[in-house]
Amino acid sequence: MIEKNNNPIAFLDSGVGGISVLNEAIKMMPKENYIYFGDSKNAPYGTKKTTEVRSLTEKNVEFLLEQGAKAVVIACNTATSAAAEYLRNKYKNIPIIGVEPALKPAVLNNEGRKILVMATPMTLAEKKFKNLMSKYEEFAQIIPVPCGGLMEFVEEGILRGEELEQYLDSRLTKKLRENATAVVLGCTHYPFIKESIIKVIGHNVQIYDGGEGTAKQLQRRLVRDKLQRESTEPGKVVVMNSLGRESIIKLSEALLIKV
């Protein structure tokens, strides 16, 4: 059992976005070993059909289990919606953690107010999000904002600047921004452009993302299943990407938290 405890926790995403979730896990559990797999070759997932995203996610999880992963975090909202439930049924003995938009804390802190939910078109169209929204829509004015094309900025390492702000301005229209008190980031790429989002909105707004909640859920599962790594040494992080380009590995490593 101890040997298995030294095995890595795998994080996967359609690209570099899931690193925002991995960073939260590293802060909470610095002694764990991690593998990060970005499927940038097949990005974006958010505009693909559900069946295709499920198939890609299943293939990537199989690959990560072959690398000895003791737990898997699907650090992608679109892939979680499309595949998490299916994969939990397939791999009953492996903790599989998904992500979801942090709508609950946003609503609890902004009752009766206007909340924008930025996410990929597929995440917003999926039953999983619709169920989440119907749970809270009586307590706040929740407005989904489809952002097809936004994750590509992060994939290219564009985290600020005029081109990004123009794109955000076209999605977060003046009417939408007006009186909004909170923005929920429903894609793991978006925390990396949080400052640009705040700048475009132009007034004080609370930003919510699900990274910390996902890391806490992962920690709870590791404790429950007695899978924690017992070590005095900090863990290692191995970064992989289906694109196979050095530039995407460098970007991934630049986005990683330094502990």
CSV table of N, CA and C in Angstrom, one decimal, residues 71-135:
chain,number,residue,atom,x,y,z
A,71,ALA,N,-4.9,8.4,-8.4
A,71,ALA,CA,-6.1,9.2,-8.4
A,71,ALA,C,-6.1,10.0,-9.7
A,72,VAL,N,-7.2,10.4,-10.2
A,72,VAL,CA,-7.3,11.2,-11.4
A,72,VAL,C,-8.2,12.4,-11.2
A,73,VAL,N,-7.7,13.6,-11.5
A,73,VAL,CA,-8.5,14.8,-11.5
A,73,VAL,C,-8.8,15.2,-12.9
A,74,ILE,N,-10.1,15.3,-13.3
A,74,ILE,CA,-10.4,15.8,-14.6
A,74,ILE,C,-10.6,17.3,-14.5
A,75,ALA,N,-9.5,18.0,-14.7
A,75,ALA,CA,-9.4,19.4,-14.4
A,75,ALA,C,-9.9,20.3,-15.6
A,76,CYS,N,-11.1,19.9,-16.1
A,76,CYS,CA,-11.6,20.5,-17.3
A,76,CYS,C,-13.2,20.4,-17.1
A,77,ASN,N,-13.9,21.5,-17.1
A,77,ASN,CA,-15.3,21.5,-16.9
A,77,ASN,C,-16.0,20.8,-18.0
A,78,THR,N,-15.6,21.0,-19.2
A,78,THR,CA,-16.2,20.3,-20.4
A,78,THR,C,-16.1,18.8,-20.3
A,79,ALA,N,-14.8,18.3,-20.0
A,79,ALA,CA,-14.6,16.9,-19.9
A,79,ALA,C,-15.3,16.3,-18.7
A,80,THR,N,-15.4,17.0,-17.6
A,80,THR,CA,-16.1,16.5,-16.4
A,80,THR,C,-17.6,16.3,-16.8
A,81,SER,N,-18.2,17.3,-17.4
A,81,SER,CA,-19.6,17.2,-17.8
A,81,SER,C,-19.8,16.0,-18.7
A,82,ALA,N,-18.9,15.7,-19.6
A,82,ALA,CA,-19.0,14.7,-20.7
A,82,ALA,C,-18.7,13.3,-20.2
A,83,ALA,N,-17.7,13.2,-19.2
A,83,ALA,CA,-17.1,11.9,-19.0
A,83,ALA,C,-17.0,11.4,-17.5
A,84,ALA,N,-17.1,12.3,-16.5
A,84,ALA,CA,-16.7,12.0,-15.2
A,84,ALA,C,-17.6,10.8,-14.6
A,85,GLU,N,-18.9,10.9,-14.8
A,85,GLU,CA,-19.8,9.9,-14.3
A,85,GLU,C,-19.5,8.5,-14.9
A,86,TYR,N,-19.4,8.6,-16.3
A,86,TYR,CA,-19.1,7.4,-17.0
A,86,TYR,C,-17.8,6.7,-16.5
A,87,LEU,N,-16.7,7.5,-16.3
A,87,LEU,CA,-15.4,7.0,-15.9
A,87,LEU,C,-15.5,6.5,-14.4
A,88,ARG,N,-16.2,7.1,-13.6
A,88,ARG,CA,-16.4,6.6,-12.2
A,88,ARG,C,-17.0,5.2,-12.2
A,89,ASN,N,-17.9,5.0,-13.1
A,89,ASN,CA,-18.6,3.7,-13.2
A,89,ASN,C,-17.6,2.7,-13.7
A,90,LYS,N,-16.7,3.1,-14.6
A,90,LYS,CA,-15.8,2.2,-15.3
A,90,LYS,C,-14.6,1.8,-14.3
A,91,TYR,N,-14.1,2.8,-13.6
A,91,TYR,CA,-13.0,2.6,-12.7
A,91,TYR,C,-13.5,2.8,-11.2
A,92,LYS,N,-14.2,1.9,-10.7
A,92,LYS,CA,-14.8,2.0,-9.4
A,92,LYS,C,-13.8,2.1,-8.2
A,93,ASN,N,-12.6,1.6,-8.4
A,93,ASN,CA,-11.6,1.6,-7.3
A,93,ASN,C,-10.6,2.8,-7.4
A,94,ILE,N,-10.8,3.6,-8.4
A,94,ILE,CA,-9.8,4.8,-8.5
A,94,ILE,C,-10.6,6.1,-8.2
A,95,PRO,N,-10.1,6.9,-7.3
A,95,PRO,CA,-10.8,8.2,-7.1
A,95,PRO,C,-10.7,9.0,-8.4
A,96,ILE,N,-11.8,9.4,-8.9
A,96,ILE,CA,-11.9,10.3,-10.1
A,96,ILE,C,-12.7,11.5,-9.7
A,97,ILE,N,-12.0,12.6,-9.7
A,97,ILE,CA,-12.5,13.9,-9.2
A,97,ILE,C,-12.8,14.8,-10.4
A,98,GLY,N,-13.9,15.4,-10.4
A,98,GLY,CA,-14.2,16.4,-11.5
A,98,GLY,C,-14.2,17.8,-11.0
A,99,VAL,N,-14.5,18.7,-11.9
A,99,VAL,CA,-14.6,20.1,-11.5
A,99,VAL,C,-16.0,20.6,-11.9
A,100,GLU,N,-16.5,21.6,-11.2
A,100,GLU,CA,-17.8,22.2,-11.7
A,100,GLU,C,-17.7,23.7,-11.3
A,101,PRO,N,-18.4,24.6,-12.0
A,101,PRO,CA,-18.4,26.0,-11.8
A,101,PRO,C,-18.8,26.3,-10.3
A,102,ALA,N,-18.1,27.2,-9.7
A,102,ALA,CA,-18.3,27.5,-8.2
A,102,ALA,C,-19.5,28.4,-8.1
A,103,LEU,N,-20.7,27.9,-8.5
A,103,LEU,CA,-21.9,28.7,-8.5
A,103,LEU,C,-22.5,28.8,-7.1
A,104,LYS,N,-22.3,27.7,-6.3
A,104,LYS,CA,-22.9,27.7,-5.0
A,104,LYS,C,-22.3,28.8,-4.1
A,105,PRO,N,-21.0,29.0,-3.9
A,105,PRO,CA,-20.5,30.1,-3.1
A,105,PRO,C,-20.8,31.4,-3.7
A,106,ALA,N,-20.8,31.5,-5.0
A,106,ALA,CA,-21.2,32.8,-5.6
A,106,ALA,C,-22.6,33.3,-5.2
A,107,VAL,N,-23.5,32.3,-5.3
A,107,VAL,CA,-24.9,32.6,-5.0
A,107,VAL,C,-25.1,32.9,-3.5
A,108,LEU,N,-24.4,32.1,-2.6
A,108,LEU,CA,-24.5,32.3,-1.2
A,108,LEU,C,-24.1,33.7,-0.8
A,109,ASN,N,-23.0,34.2,-1.5
A,109,ASN,CA,-22.5,35.5,-1.2
A,109,ASN,C,-23.1,36.7,-2.0
A,110,ASN,N,-24.0,36.4,-2.9
A,110,ASN,CA,-24.6,37.4,-3.8
A,110,ASN,C,-26.1,37.2,-4.0
A,111,GLU,N,-26.8,36.9,-2.9
A,111,GLU,CA,-28.2,36.5,-3.0
A,111,GLU,C,-29.0,37.7,-3.6
A,112,GLY,N,-29.8,37.4,-4.6
A,112,GLY,CA,-30.7,38.4,-5.2
A,112,GLY,C,-29.9,39.4,-6.2
A,113,ARG,N,-28.6,39.0,-6.4
A,113,ARG,CA,-27.9,39.9,-7.3
A,113,ARG,C,-27.6,39.2,-8.6
A,114,LYS,N,-26.8,39.9,-9.5
A,114,LYS,CA,-26.5,39.5,-10.8
A,114,LYS,C,-25.2,38.8,-10.9
A,115,ILE,N,-25.2,37.5,-11.3
A,115,ILE,CA,-24.0,36.7,-11.4
A,115,ILE,C,-23.8,36.2,-12.8
A,116,LEU,N,-22.6,36.5,-13.4
A,116,LEU,CA,-22.3,36.0,-14.7
A,116,LEU,C,-21.5,34.7,-14.6
A,117,VAL,N,-21.8,33.8,-15.5
A,117,VAL,CA,-21.1,32.5,-15.5
A,117,VAL,C,-20.4,32.4,-16.9
A,118,MET,N,-19.1,32.5,-16.9
A,118,MET,CA,-18.3,32.4,-18.1
A,118,MET,C,-17.9,31.0,-18.3
A,119,ALA,N,-18.2,30.4,-19.4
A,119,ALA,CA,-17.8,29.0,-19.7
A,119,ALA,C,-17.8,28.7,-21.2
A,120,THR,N,-17.4,27.5,-21.5
A,120,THR,CA,-17.4,27.1,-23.0
A,120,THR,C,-18.9,26.8,-23.3
A,121,PRO,N,-19.2,26.9,-24.6
A,121,PRO,CA,-20.6,26.6,-25.1
A,121,PRO,C,-21.0,25.2,-24.6
A,122,MET,N,-20.1,24.2,-24.7
A,122,MET,CA,-20.6,22.9,-24.4
A,122,MET,C,-20.9,22.7,-22.9
A,123,THR,N,-20.0,23.3,-22.0
A,123,THR,CA,-20.3,23.2,-20.6
A,123,THR,C,-21.7,23.8,-20.3
A,124,LEU,N,-22.0,25.0,-20.9
A,124,LEU,CA,-23.3,25.6,-20.6
A,124,LEU,C,-24.5,24.9,-21.1
A,125,ALA,N,-24.2,24.1,-22.2
A,125,ALA,CA,-25.3,23.4,-22.8
A,125,ALA,C,-25.6,22.0,-22.2
A,126,GLU,N,-24.6,21.5,-21.4
A,126,GLU,CA,-24.7,20.2,-20.8
A,126,GLU,C,-25.8,20.1,-19.7
A,127,LYS,N,-26.3,19.0,-19.5
A,127,LYS,CA,-27.3,18.7,-18.5
A,127,LYS,C,-26.8,19.0,-17.1
A,128,LYS,N,-25.5,18.7,-16.9
A,128,LYS,CA,-24.9,18.9,-15.6
A,128,LYS,C,-24.9,20.4,-15.1
A,129,PHE,N,-24.6,21.3,-16.1
A,129,PHE,CA,-24.7,22.7,-15.7
A,129,PHE,C,-26.2,23.2,-15.6
A,130,LYS,N,-27.0,22.7,-16.4
A,130,LYS,CA,-28.4,23.1,-16.3
A,130,LYS,C,-29.0,22.7,-15.0
A,131,ASN,N,-28.7,21.5,-14.5
A,131,ASN,CA,-29.1,21.0,-13.2
A,131,ASN,C,-28.6,21.9,-12.1
A,132,LEU,N,-27.3,22.3,-12.2
A,132,LEU,CA,-26.7,23.1,-11.2
A,132,LEU,C,-27.3,24.5,-11.2
A,133,MET,N,-27.6,25.0,-12.3
A,133,MET,CA,-28.2,26.4,-12.4
A,133,MET,C,-29.6,26.3,-11.9
A,134,SER,N,-30.4,25.3,-12.2
A,134,SER,CA,-31.8,25.2,-11.7
A,134,SER,C,-31.9,25.1,-10.2
A,135,LYS,N,-30.8,24.6,-9.6
A,135,LYS,CA,-30.7,24.5,-8.1
A,135,LYS,C,-30.6,25.9,-7.4
